[in-house]
Amino acid sequence: MILTVTLNPSIDTAYHLDHLAIDDVNRVSPKKTAGGKGLNVSRVLVQLGDDVLATGVLGGHMGEFLANLMDADGIPHSFTPIAGESRICIAVLHDGNQTEFLESGPEVTNAELEAFLAHFGELVAREDCKAVTISGSIPKGVPTGCYAGMVATAAAAGKPVLLDTSGASLDAALEAETKPTLIKPNLSEVNGLLGTAFTTDDVEALQGALTGDARFAGIPWVVVTMGGAGAVAFHEGRGYRVVMPDIPAVNATGSGDSTIAGFAHAIAAGEADEAVLRCGSTCGKLNAMDPQTGHLVMDRWDEVYNAVEVLPL
């Protein structure tokens, strides 16, 4: 089983319009999805045939509806209830643009957080738990060091942890004594962490900067994504450049989450470096080829998987 964590899930609602009429009525047929980065990961893992268990916190009527959406997607789940209402996030796709309205979400009390963390500890201790993914933002009321603590809990249970977050939560995890198994910042985030301005052509300099920064020491997998330029990855002293096939994208939203799902799938299965990178990259690309977020065009798996290049640095 792969355990996925979403502490700030949302009902993702998409409105598709040819043209957005400002200060007027716009009639739409919404598409509602169980959202939040960890639930995108969950959805892809289900497609890959993994046993999955999604966890996090859910609240109110919106939380009940989120649980129903997970059921409809075939995502097994075990969330901790909270008093606040889970959030709704709206994306309006119009005139070739995407305008988003993102609620901040409910505030989690100390008691609710303690209940979740106790439940999380029980889940990661299960014998059938093979890997853990922790994704996305933290809700109000949760301290920035929460993910770092969860990484330590999972590590103590002997489970690999893939952490996909940014900002203060990532900073805290990098400064912590116990490190995650894998992090996946993009190039912009890495430049922010390092105080650099590397481009996709500065792979050797990037490798040197990451190797020389104590915050990244002890993290087995550091994968730096670069959009259409692929990625560079470093695993226990080995470096790789990942080159993606030139296949047009339809909807890149959720591709990072899909990439994490592919990495988790391969790491849980004990795959070698090249297979881990191919699997993650293939999932990210197949998501971008599908208009549905957190969903893969599975009938093109072999085509894309075989076209991904993994080159040693």
mmCIF file of C-alpha atoms in Angstrom:
data_model
loop_
_atom_site.group_PDB
_atom_site.id
_atom_site.type_symbol
_atom_site.label_atom_id
_atom_site.label_comp_id
_atom_site.label_asym_id
_atom_site.label_seq_id
_atom_site.Cartn_x
_atom_site.Cartn_y
_atom_site.Cartn_z
ATOM 1 C CA MET A 1 0.000 0.000 0.000
ATOM 2 C CA ILE A 2 1.147 3.550 -0.771
ATOM 3 C CA LEU A 3 -0.090 6.128 1.744
ATOM 4 C CA THR A 4 -0.828 9.577 0.312
ATOM 5 C CA VAL A 5 -1.236 12.651 2.516
ATOM 6 C CA THR A 6 -3.352 15.699 1.626
ATOM 7 C CA LEU A 7 -3.717 18.072 4.569
ATOM 8 C CA ASN A 8 -5.553 20.758 2.595
ATOM 9 C CA PRO A 9 -7.831 18.934 0.127
ATOM 10 C CA SER A 10 -10.355 20.773 -1.991
ATOM 11 C CA ILE A 11 -13.335 20.331 -4.239
ATOM 12 C CA ASP A 12 -11.743 21.386 -7.514
ATOM 13 C CA THR A 13 -14.405 22.920 -9.741
ATOM 14 C CA ALA A 14 -13.689 23.686 -13.392
ATOM 15 C CA TYR A 15 -15.817 26.055 -15.475
ATOM 16 C CA HIS A 16 -15.194 25.873 -19.230
ATOM 17 C CA LEU A 17 -16.221 28.976 -21.191
ATOM 18 C CA ASP A 18 -15.457 30.172 -24.695
ATOM 19 C CA HIS A 19 -15.539 33.723 -23.355
ATOM 20 C CA LEU A 20 -15.818 35.125 -19.828
ATOM 21 C CA ALA A 21 -18.392 37.924 -19.733
ATOM 22 C CA ILE A 22 -17.360 40.386 -17.027
ATOM 23 C CA ASP A 23 -20.177 41.948 -14.966
ATOM 24 C CA ASP A 24 -22.673 39.624 -16.642
ATOM 25 C CA VAL A 25 -24.160 36.131 -16.293
ATOM 26 C CA ASN A 26 -22.044 33.156 -17.394
ATOM 27 C CA ARG A 27 -23.841 29.808 -17.547
ATOM 28 C CA VAL A 28 -21.610 26.793 -17.017
ATOM 29 C CA SER A 29 -21.629 23.022 -16.584
ATOM 30 C CA PRO A 30 -19.063 22.456 -13.814
ATOM 31 C CA LYS A 31 -16.718 19.509 -13.486
ATOM 32 C CA LYS A 32 -16.031 18.684 -9.821
ATOM 33 C CA THR A 33 -13.019 16.645 -8.719
ATOM 34 C CA ALA A 34 -11.529 15.527 -5.414
ATOM 35 C CA GLY A 35 -8.562 17.889 -5.468
ATOM 36 C CA GLY A 36 -5.433 18.762 -3.633
ATOM 37 C CA LYS A 37 -2.014 17.569 -4.737
ATOM 38 C CA GLY A 38 -2.056 14.366 -2.725
ATOM 39 C CA LEU A 39 -5.400 13.310 -4.172
ATOM 40 C CA ASN A 40 -4.058 13.846 -7.688
ATOM 41 C CA VAL A 41 -1.222 11.499 -6.673
ATOM 42 C CA SER A 42 -3.790 9.008 -5.365
ATOM 43 C CA ARG A 43 -5.816 9.069 -8.569
ATOM 44 C CA VAL A 44 -2.761 8.286 -10.700
ATOM 45 C CA LEU A 45 -1.604 5.495 -8.377
ATOM 46 C CA VAL A 46 -5.032 3.885 -8.738
ATOM 47 C CA GLN A 47 -4.570 3.987 -12.520
ATOM 48 C CA LEU A 48 -1.159 2.365 -12.117
ATOM 49 C CA GLY A 49 -2.762 -0.501 -10.218
ATOM 50 C CA ASP A 50 -1.276 0.249 -6.789
ATOM 51 C CA ASP A 51 -2.997 -0.346 -3.485
ATOM 52 C CA VAL A 52 -3.541 3.205 -2.209
ATOM 53 C CA LEU A 53 -4.800 4.775 0.986
ATOM 54 C CA ALA A 54 -5.420 8.518 1.059
ATOM 55 C CA THR A 55 -5.334 10.375 4.359
ATOM 56 C CA GLY A 56 -5.420 13.926 5.700
ATOM 57 C CA VAL A 57 -8.180 16.027 7.256
ATOM 58 C CA LEU A 58 -11.753 16.574 6.058
ATOM 59 C CA GLY A 59 -14.433 18.835 7.485
ATOM 60 C CA GLY A 60 -18.107 19.692 7.189
ATOM 61 C CA HIS A 61 -20.503 19.130 4.316
ATOM 62 C CA MET A 62 -17.761 19.842 1.786
ATOM 63 C CA GLY A 63 -15.636 17.175 3.440
ATOM 64 C CA GLU A 64 -18.461 14.653 3.086
ATOM 65 C CA PHE A 65 -18.785 15.561 -0.580
ATOM 66 C CA LEU A 66 -15.018 15.149 -1.021
ATOM 67 C CA ALA A 67 -15.261 11.657 0.444
ATOM 68 C CA ASN A 68 -18.023 10.865 -2.051
ATOM 69 C CA LEU A 69 -15.850 12.121 -4.918
ATOM 70 C CA MET A 70 -12.976 9.915 -3.727
ATOM 71 C CA ASP A 71 -15.329 6.945 -3.631
ATOM 72 C CA ALA A 72 -16.406 7.704 -7.195
ATOM 73 C CA ASP A 73 -12.749 7.736 -8.268
ATOM 74 C CA GLY A 74 -12.061 4.431 -6.518
ATOM 75 C CA ILE A 75 -9.642 6.015 -4.017
ATOM 76 C CA PRO A 76 -9.655 4.244 -0.619
ATOM 77 C CA HIS A 77 -9.384 6.835 2.152
ATOM 78 C CA SER A 78 -9.050 7.256 5.903
ATOM 79 C CA PHE A 79 -9.191 10.946 6.840
ATOM 80 C CA THR A 80 -9.380 12.585 10.253
ATOM 81 C CA PRO A 81 -12.530 14.695 10.756
ATOM 82 C CA ILE A 82 -12.244 18.378 11.686
ATOM 83 C CA ALA A 83 -14.848 21.010 12.532
ATOM 84 C CA GLY A 84 -14.040 23.482 9.733
ATOM 85 C CA GLU A 85 -15.411 23.180 6.210
ATOM 86 C CA SER A 86 -13.052 21.766 3.599
ATOM 87 C CA ARG A 87 -12.340 24.241 0.825
ATOM 88 C CA ILE A 88 -13.515 24.760 -2.742
ATOM 89 C CA CYS A 89 -11.166 25.869 -5.506
ATOM 90 C CA ILE A 90 -12.501 27.190 -8.813
ATOM 91 C CA ALA A 91 -10.740 27.304 -12.175
ATOM 92 C CA VAL A 92 -12.357 29.252 -15.016
ATOM 93 C CA LEU A 93 -10.961 28.218 -18.399
ATOM 94 C CA HIS A 94 -11.805 30.971 -20.848
ATOM 95 C CA ASP A 95 -10.447 32.796 -23.897
ATOM 96 C CA GLY A 96 -7.352 30.580 -23.886
ATOM 97 C CA ASN A 97 -6.656 31.495 -20.237
ATOM 98 C CA GLN A 98 -7.146 29.885 -16.834
ATOM 99 C CA THR A 99 -8.322 32.128 -13.987
ATOM 100 C CA GLU A 100 -8.319 30.517 -10.545
ATOM 101 C CA PHE A 101 -10.059 31.279 -7.262
ATOM 102 C CA LEU A 102 -8.440 29.321 -4.410
ATOM 103 C CA GLU A 103 -9.930 29.267 -0.922
ATOM 104 C CA SER A 104 -7.357 29.135 1.871
ATOM 105 C CA GLY A 105 -9.209 26.330 3.634
ATOM 106 C CA PRO A 106 -10.236 25.669 7.244
ATOM 107 C CA GLU A 107 -8.179 26.249 10.373
ATOM 108 C CA VAL A 108 -7.036 23.063 12.105
ATOM 109 C CA THR A 109 -6.994 23.120 15.914
ATOM 110 C CA ASN A 110 -4.168 21.645 17.981
ATOM 111 C CA ALA A 111 -6.429 18.805 19.122
ATOM 112 C CA GLU A 112 -7.447 18.010 15.545
ATOM 113 C CA LEU A 113 -3.828 18.039 14.391
ATOM 114 C CA GLU A 114 -2.778 15.755 17.244
ATOM 115 C CA ALA A 115 -5.572 13.342 16.312
ATOM 116 C CA PHE A 116 -4.449 13.298 12.694
ATOM 117 C CA LEU A 117 -0.771 12.796 13.572
ATOM 118 C CA ALA A 118 -1.678 9.874 15.850
ATOM 119 C CA HIS A 119 -3.703 8.340 13.019
ATOM 120 C CA PHE A 120 -0.867 8.965 10.567
ATOM 121 C CA GLY A 121 1.534 7.155 12.893
ATOM 122 C CA GLU A 122 -0.775 4.141 12.960
ATOM 123 C CA LEU A 123 -1.080 4.072 9.163
ATOM 124 C CA VAL A 124 2.645 4.298 8.411
ATOM 125 C CA ALA A 125 3.329 1.549 10.951
ATOM 126 C CA ARG A 126 1.145 -0.896 9.011
ATOM 127 C CA GLU A 127 3.111 -3.759 7.543
ATOM 128 C CA ASP A 128 1.518 -3.303 4.127
ATOM 129 C CA CYS A 129 2.567 0.366 3.880
ATOM 130 C CA LYS A 130 5.428 0.446 1.353
ATOM 131 C CA ALA A 131 5.869 4.201 0.780
ATOM 132 C CA VAL A 132 4.425 7.577 1.784
ATOM 133 C CA THR A 133 3.781 10.707 -0.276
ATOM 134 C CA ILE A 134 3.223 14.080 1.406
ATOM 135 C CA SER A 135 2.004 16.769 -0.963
ATOM 136 C CA GLY A 136 0.862 20.349 -1.092
ATOM 137 C CA SER A 137 0.235 23.184 1.309
ATOM 138 C CA ILE A 138 -0.620 23.030 4.992
ATOM 139 C CA PRO A 139 -3.877 24.496 6.313
ATOM 140 C CA LYS A 140 -4.138 27.313 8.807
ATOM 141 C CA GLY A 141 -3.235 26.329 12.340
ATOM 142 C CA VAL A 142 -0.650 23.728 11.289
ATOM 143 C CA PRO A 143 2.968 24.641 12.135
ATOM 144 C CA THR A 144 5.492 24.823 9.316
ATOM 145 C CA GLY A 145 7.496 21.968 10.834
ATOM 146 C CA CYS A 146 4.588 19.526 10.606
ATOM 147 C CA TYR A 147 5.812 17.801 7.443
ATOM 148 C CA ALA A 148 9.316 17.466 8.882
ATOM 149 C CA GLY A 149 7.834 15.695 11.891
ATOM 150 C CA MET A 150 5.789 13.399 9.663
ATOM 151 C CA VAL A 151 8.900 12.530 7.674
ATOM 152 C CA ALA A 152 10.607 11.530 10.916
ATOM 153 C CA THR A 153 7.611 9.391 11.930
ATOM 154 C CA ALA A 154 7.611 7.554 8.600
ATOM 155 C CA ALA A 155 11.380 7.128 8.626
ATOM 156 C CA ALA A 156 11.224 5.635 12.118
ATOM 157 C CA ALA A 157 8.783 3.079 10.701
ATOM 158 C CA GLY A 158 11.257 2.318 7.908
ATOM 159 C CA LYS A 159 9.093 3.763 5.127
ATOM 160 C CA PRO A 160 10.400 5.902 2.244
ATOM 161 C CA VAL A 161 8.825 9.378 2.089
ATOM 162 C CA LEU A 162 8.368 11.476 -1.047
ATOM 163 C CA LEU A 163 7.832 15.121 -0.057
ATOM 164 C CA ASP A 164 6.363 17.563 -2.578
ATOM 165 C CA THR A 165 5.926 20.968 -0.983
ATOM 166 C CA SER A 166 7.494 24.414 -1.078
ATOM 167 C CA GLY A 167 8.100 27.529 0.999
ATOM 168 C CA ALA A 168 8.456 27.344 4.759
ATOM 169 C CA SER A 169 7.371 23.682 4.936
ATOM 170 C CA LEU A 170 10.145 22.651 2.557
ATOM 171 C CA ASP A 171 12.656 24.859 4.375
ATOM 172 C CA ALA A 172 11.798 23.139 7.672
ATOM 173 C CA ALA A 173 12.126 19.683 6.121
ATOM 174 C CA LEU A 174 15.531 20.561 4.658
ATOM 175 C CA GLU A 175 16.758 21.834 8.014
ATOM 176 C CA ALA A 176 15.484 18.811 9.952
ATOM 177 C CA GLU A 177 17.752 16.015 11.122
ATOM 178 C CA THR A 178 15.679 13.307 9.416
ATOM 179 C CA LYS A 179 15.423 13.855 5.660
ATOM 180 C CA PRO A 180 12.787 12.703 3.179
ATOM 181 C CA THR A 181 13.677 10.036 0.621
ATOM 182 C CA LEU A 182 12.826 12.274 -2.339
ATOM 183 C CA ILE A 183 12.093 15.928 -2.987
ATOM 184 C CA LYS A 184 10.990 17.383 -6.325
ATOM 185 C CA PRO A 185 11.447 21.164 -6.449
ATOM 186 C CA ASN A 186 11.298 22.918 -9.798
ATOM 187 C CA LEU A 187 14.195 24.995 -11.091
ATOM 188 C CA SER A 188 12.663 28.257 -9.882
ATOM 189 C CA GLU A 189 12.234 26.873 -6.360
ATOM 190 C CA VAL A 190 15.812 25.575 -6.320
ATOM 191 C CA ASN A 191 17.111 28.966 -7.412
ATOM 192 C CA GLY A 192 15.154 30.526 -4.573
ATOM 193 C CA LEU A 193 16.628 28.070 -2.070
ATOM 194 C CA LEU A 194 20.184 28.514 -3.333
ATOM 195 C CA GLY A 195 20.022 32.237 -4.127
ATOM 196 C CA THR A 196 21.071 31.486 -7.720
ATOM 197 C CA ALA A 197 19.778 32.131 -11.241
ATOM 198 C CA PHE A 198 20.552 28.816 -12.944
ATOM 199 C CA THR A 199 18.960 28.082 -16.315
ATOM 200 C CA THR A 200 18.271 24.715 -17.912
ATOM 201 C CA ASP A 201 21.744 24.901 -19.489
ATOM 202 C CA ASP A 202 23.565 25.156 -16.133
ATOM 203 C CA VAL A 203 23.321 21.514 -15.125
ATOM 204 C CA GLU A 204 26.923 21.100 -13.960
ATOM 205 C CA ALA A 205 26.818 24.277 -11.890
ATOM 206 C CA LEU A 206 23.476 23.213 -10.396
ATOM 207 C CA GLN A 207 24.910 19.834 -9.483
ATOM 208 C CA GLY A 208 27.851 21.475 -7.756
ATOM 209 C CA ALA A 209 25.632 23.892 -5.838
ATOM 210 C CA LEU A 210 23.329 21.152 -4.578
ATOM 211 C CA THR A 211 26.242 18.920 -3.621
ATOM 212 C CA GLY A 212 27.854 21.744 -1.687
ATOM 213 C CA ASP A 213 24.738 22.727 0.257
ATOM 214 C CA ALA A 214 24.406 20.903 3.588
ATOM 215 C CA ARG A 215 20.608 21.144 3.480
ATOM 216 C CA PHE A 216 20.492 18.579 0.664
ATOM 217 C CA ALA A 217 22.961 16.175 2.293
ATOM 218 C CA GLY A 218 21.290 12.961 3.352
ATOM 219 C CA ILE A 219 18.386 13.233 0.872
ATOM 220 C CA PRO A 220 18.728 10.135 -1.353
ATOM 221 C CA TRP A 221 16.743 11.551 -4.292
ATOM 222 C CA VAL A 222 16.789 15.216 -5.368
ATOM 223 C CA VAL A 223 14.865 15.735 -8.609
ATOM 224 C CA VAL A 224 14.804 19.220 -10.139
ATOM 225 C CA THR A 225 12.052 19.566 -12.721
ATOM 226 C CA MET A 226 12.428 21.976 -15.644
ATOM 227 C CA GLY A 227 9.125 21.872 -17.481
ATOM 228 C CA GLY A 228 9.511 21.036 -21.146
ATOM 229 C CA ALA A 229 13.284 20.780 -20.686
ATOM 230 C CA GLY A 230 12.817 17.646 -18.583
ATOM 231 C CA ALA A 231 14.643 17.278 -15.287
ATOM 232 C CA VAL A 232 17.950 16.656 -13.598
ATOM 233 C CA ALA A 233 18.104 14.107 -10.814
ATOM 234 C CA PHE A 234 20.656 13.134 -8.217
ATOM 235 C CA HIS A 235 20.539 9.830 -6.367
ATOM 236 C CA GLU A 236 23.195 8.981 -3.807
ATOM 237 C CA GLY A 237 26.071 10.497 -5.747
ATOM 238 C CA ARG A 238 24.815 9.648 -9.243
ATOM 239 C CA GLY A 239 23.457 12.354 -11.551
ATOM 240 C CA TYR A 240 21.040 12.075 -14.466
ATOM 241 C CA ARG A 241 19.557 14.303 -17.139
ATOM 242 C CA VAL A 242 16.010 13.379 -18.140
ATOM 243 C CA VAL A 243 14.967 14.387 -21.657
ATOM 244 C CA MET A 244 11.258 14.307 -22.455
ATOM 245 C CA PRO A 245 9.688 13.407 -25.811
ATOM 246 C CA ASP A 246 8.303 16.318 -27.824
ATOM 247 C CA ILE A 247 4.608 15.484 -27.586
ATOM 248 C CA PRO A 248 2.094 18.359 -27.379
ATOM 249 C CA ALA A 249 0.487 18.979 -23.977
ATOM 250 C CA VAL A 250 -3.238 19.485 -23.479
ATOM 251 C CA ASN A 251 -3.362 20.292 -19.748
ATOM 252 C CA ALA A 252 -0.190 20.424 -17.646
ATOM 253 C CA THR A 253 -2.087 20.969 -14.384
ATOM 254 C CA GLY A 254 -1.366 18.039 -12.073
ATOM 255 C CA SER A 255 1.676 16.837 -14.000
ATOM 256 C CA GLY A 256 3.954 17.383 -10.999
ATOM 257 C CA ASP A 257 1.610 15.328 -8.829
ATOM 258 C CA SER A 258 1.491 12.614 -11.479
ATOM 259 C CA THR A 259 5.288 12.589 -11.554
ATOM 260 C CA ILE A 260 5.378 12.030 -7.789
ATOM 261 C CA ALA A 261 2.912 9.160 -8.224
ATOM 262 C CA GLY A 262 5.189 7.542 -10.795
ATOM 263 C CA PHE A 263 8.218 7.923 -8.548
ATOM 264 C CA ALA A 264 6.318 6.425 -5.586
ATOM 265 C CA HIS A 265 5.084 3.531 -7.725
ATOM 266 C CA ALA A 266 8.626 2.664 -8.840
ATOM 267 C CA ILE A 267 10.356 3.262 -5.488
ATOM 268 C CA ALA A 268 7.778 1.129 -3.649
ATOM 269 C CA ALA A 269 8.473 -1.632 -6.186
ATOM 270 C CA GLY A 270 12.245 -1.377 -5.594
ATOM 271 C CA GLU A 271 13.043 -0.309 -9.164
ATOM 272 C CA ALA A 272 16.502 0.838 -10.300
ATOM 273 C CA ASP A 273 17.339 4.520 -10.909
ATOM 274 C CA GLU A 274 16.538 4.630 -14.617
ATOM 275 C CA ALA A 275 13.177 2.920 -14.161
ATOM 276 C CA VAL A 276 12.259 5.318 -11.320
ATOM 277 C CA LEU A 277 13.011 8.338 -13.499
ATOM 278 C CA ARG A 278 11.300 6.898 -16.569
ATOM 279 C CA CYS A 279 8.189 5.995 -14.604
ATOM 280 C CA GLY A 280 7.839 9.394 -12.931
ATOM 281 C CA SER A 281 8.538 11.298 -16.139
ATOM 282 C CA THR A 282 6.109 9.148 -18.129
ATOM 283 C CA CYS A 283 3.315 9.778 -15.631
ATOM 284 C CA GLY A 284 3.930 13.530 -15.752
ATOM 285 C CA LYS A 285 3.834 13.553 -19.553
ATOM 286 C CA LEU A 286 0.757 11.331 -19.847
ATOM 287 C CA ASN A 287 -1.108 13.635 -17.449
ATOM 288 C CA ALA A 288 -0.212 16.642 -19.608
ATOM 289 C CA MET A 289 -1.642 14.787 -22.613
ATOM 290 C CA ASP A 290 -5.013 14.322 -20.869
ATOM 291 C CA PRO A 291 -7.512 17.164 -20.299
ATOM 292 C CA GLN A 292 -8.433 15.674 -16.895
ATOM 293 C CA THR A 293 -6.169 16.657 -13.999
ATOM 294 C CA GLY A 294 -4.424 13.771 -12.242
ATOM 295 C CA HIS A 295 -5.289 11.326 -15.005
ATOM 296 C CA LEU A 296 -3.102 9.476 -17.500
ATOM 297 C CA VAL A 297 -3.583 8.562 -21.153
ATOM 298 C CA MET A 298 -2.683 4.969 -20.341
ATOM 299 C CA ASP A 299 -3.026 3.623 -23.874
ATOM 300 C CA ARG A 300 0.084 5.642 -24.818
ATOM 301 C CA TRP A 301 2.213 4.390 -21.900
ATOM 302 C CA ASP A 302 4.660 2.311 -23.937
ATOM 303 C CA GLU A 303 5.123 5.060 -26.529
ATOM 304 C CA VAL A 304 6.054 7.693 -23.947
ATOM 305 C CA TYR A 305 7.960 5.425 -21.554
ATOM 306 C CA ASN A 306 10.257 4.229 -24.336
ATOM 307 C CA ALA A 307 10.774 7.779 -25.608
ATOM 308 C CA VAL A 308 11.964 9.205 -22.269
ATOM 309 C CA GLU A 309 15.745 9.486 -22.237
ATOM 310 C CA VAL A 310 17.716 9.097 -19.008
ATOM 311 C CA LEU A 311 21.312 10.185 -19.530
ATOM 312 C CA PRO A 312 24.054 9.919 -16.895
ATOM 313 C CA LEU A 313 25.802 13.172 -15.986
#
